[in-house]
Coordinates of C-alpha atoms in Angstrom, one line a residue:
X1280 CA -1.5 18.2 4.9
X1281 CA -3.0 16.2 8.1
X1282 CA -4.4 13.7 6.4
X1283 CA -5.8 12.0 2.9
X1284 CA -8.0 9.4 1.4
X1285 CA -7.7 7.1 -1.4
X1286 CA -10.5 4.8 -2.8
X1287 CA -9.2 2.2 -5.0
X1288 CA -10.7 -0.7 -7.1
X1289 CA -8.2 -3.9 -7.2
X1290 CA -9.3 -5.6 -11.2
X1291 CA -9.5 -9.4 -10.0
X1292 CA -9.1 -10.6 -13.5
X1293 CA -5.0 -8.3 -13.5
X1294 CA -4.2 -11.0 -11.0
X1295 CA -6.0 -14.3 -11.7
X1296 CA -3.2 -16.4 -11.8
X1297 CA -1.9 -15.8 -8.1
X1298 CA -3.4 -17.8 -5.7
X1299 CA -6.5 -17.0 -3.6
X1300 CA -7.7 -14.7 -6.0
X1301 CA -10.4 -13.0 -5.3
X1302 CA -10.0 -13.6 -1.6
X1303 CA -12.3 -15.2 0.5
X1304 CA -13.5 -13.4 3.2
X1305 CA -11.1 -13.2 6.1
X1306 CA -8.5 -13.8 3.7
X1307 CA -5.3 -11.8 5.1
X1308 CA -2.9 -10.0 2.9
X1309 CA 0.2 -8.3 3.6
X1310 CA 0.2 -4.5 1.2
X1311 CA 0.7 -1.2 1.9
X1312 CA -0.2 2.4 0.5
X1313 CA 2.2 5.1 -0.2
X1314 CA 2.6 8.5 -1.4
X1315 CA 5.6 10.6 -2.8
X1316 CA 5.7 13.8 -3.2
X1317 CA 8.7 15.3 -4.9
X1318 CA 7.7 19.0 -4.9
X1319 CA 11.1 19.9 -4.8
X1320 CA 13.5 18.5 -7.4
X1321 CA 15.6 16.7 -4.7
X1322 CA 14.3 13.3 -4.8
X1323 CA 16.0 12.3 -1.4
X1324 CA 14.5 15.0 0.1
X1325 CA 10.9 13.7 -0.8
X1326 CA 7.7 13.5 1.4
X1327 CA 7.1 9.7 2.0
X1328 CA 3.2 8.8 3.1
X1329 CA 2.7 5.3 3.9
X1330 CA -0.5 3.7 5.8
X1331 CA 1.5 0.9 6.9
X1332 CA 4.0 2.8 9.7
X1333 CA 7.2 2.0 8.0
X1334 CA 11.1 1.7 9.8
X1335 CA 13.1 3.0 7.4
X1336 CA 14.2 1.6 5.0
X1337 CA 11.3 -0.4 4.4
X1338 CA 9.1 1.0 1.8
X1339 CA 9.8 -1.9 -0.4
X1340 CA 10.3 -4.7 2.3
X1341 CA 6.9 -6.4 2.4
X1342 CA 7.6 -8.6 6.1
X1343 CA 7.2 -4.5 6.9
X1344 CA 3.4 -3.6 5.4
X1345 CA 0.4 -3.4 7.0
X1346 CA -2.4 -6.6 7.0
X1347 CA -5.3 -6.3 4.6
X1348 CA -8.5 -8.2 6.0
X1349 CA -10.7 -8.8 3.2
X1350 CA -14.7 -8.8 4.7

């Protein structure tokens, strides 16, 4: 695979309660995409995507993830 697209819709009203929600535009947000694909049963063998380029191990380490700018 060289490459794939997502399109998501983030549901405002799921996170209401956190602050700066929806953002205002230029609002920055740290987040990150990621894929795995566990087409073979080992699971630590997986195919990690991520749009945020990630040192391992960081795929849960948010000081890590990419910046959203909201327009």
């Amino acid at each position: 695979i060289q490459a794939w697209r997502v399109q998501m819709m983030i549901p405002w009203a799921l996170i209401a309660t956190l602050p700066n929600v929806p953002p205002a535009p230029g609002s920055r947000w740290r987040g990150n995409l990621g894929r795995i694909d566990y087409d073979d049963a080992d699971t630590h063998g997986a195919n990690v995507i991520s749009w945020a380029p990630l040192p391992k191990p960081a795929f849960h380490n948010p000081a890590a993830f990419g910046i959203l700018i909201f327009e």
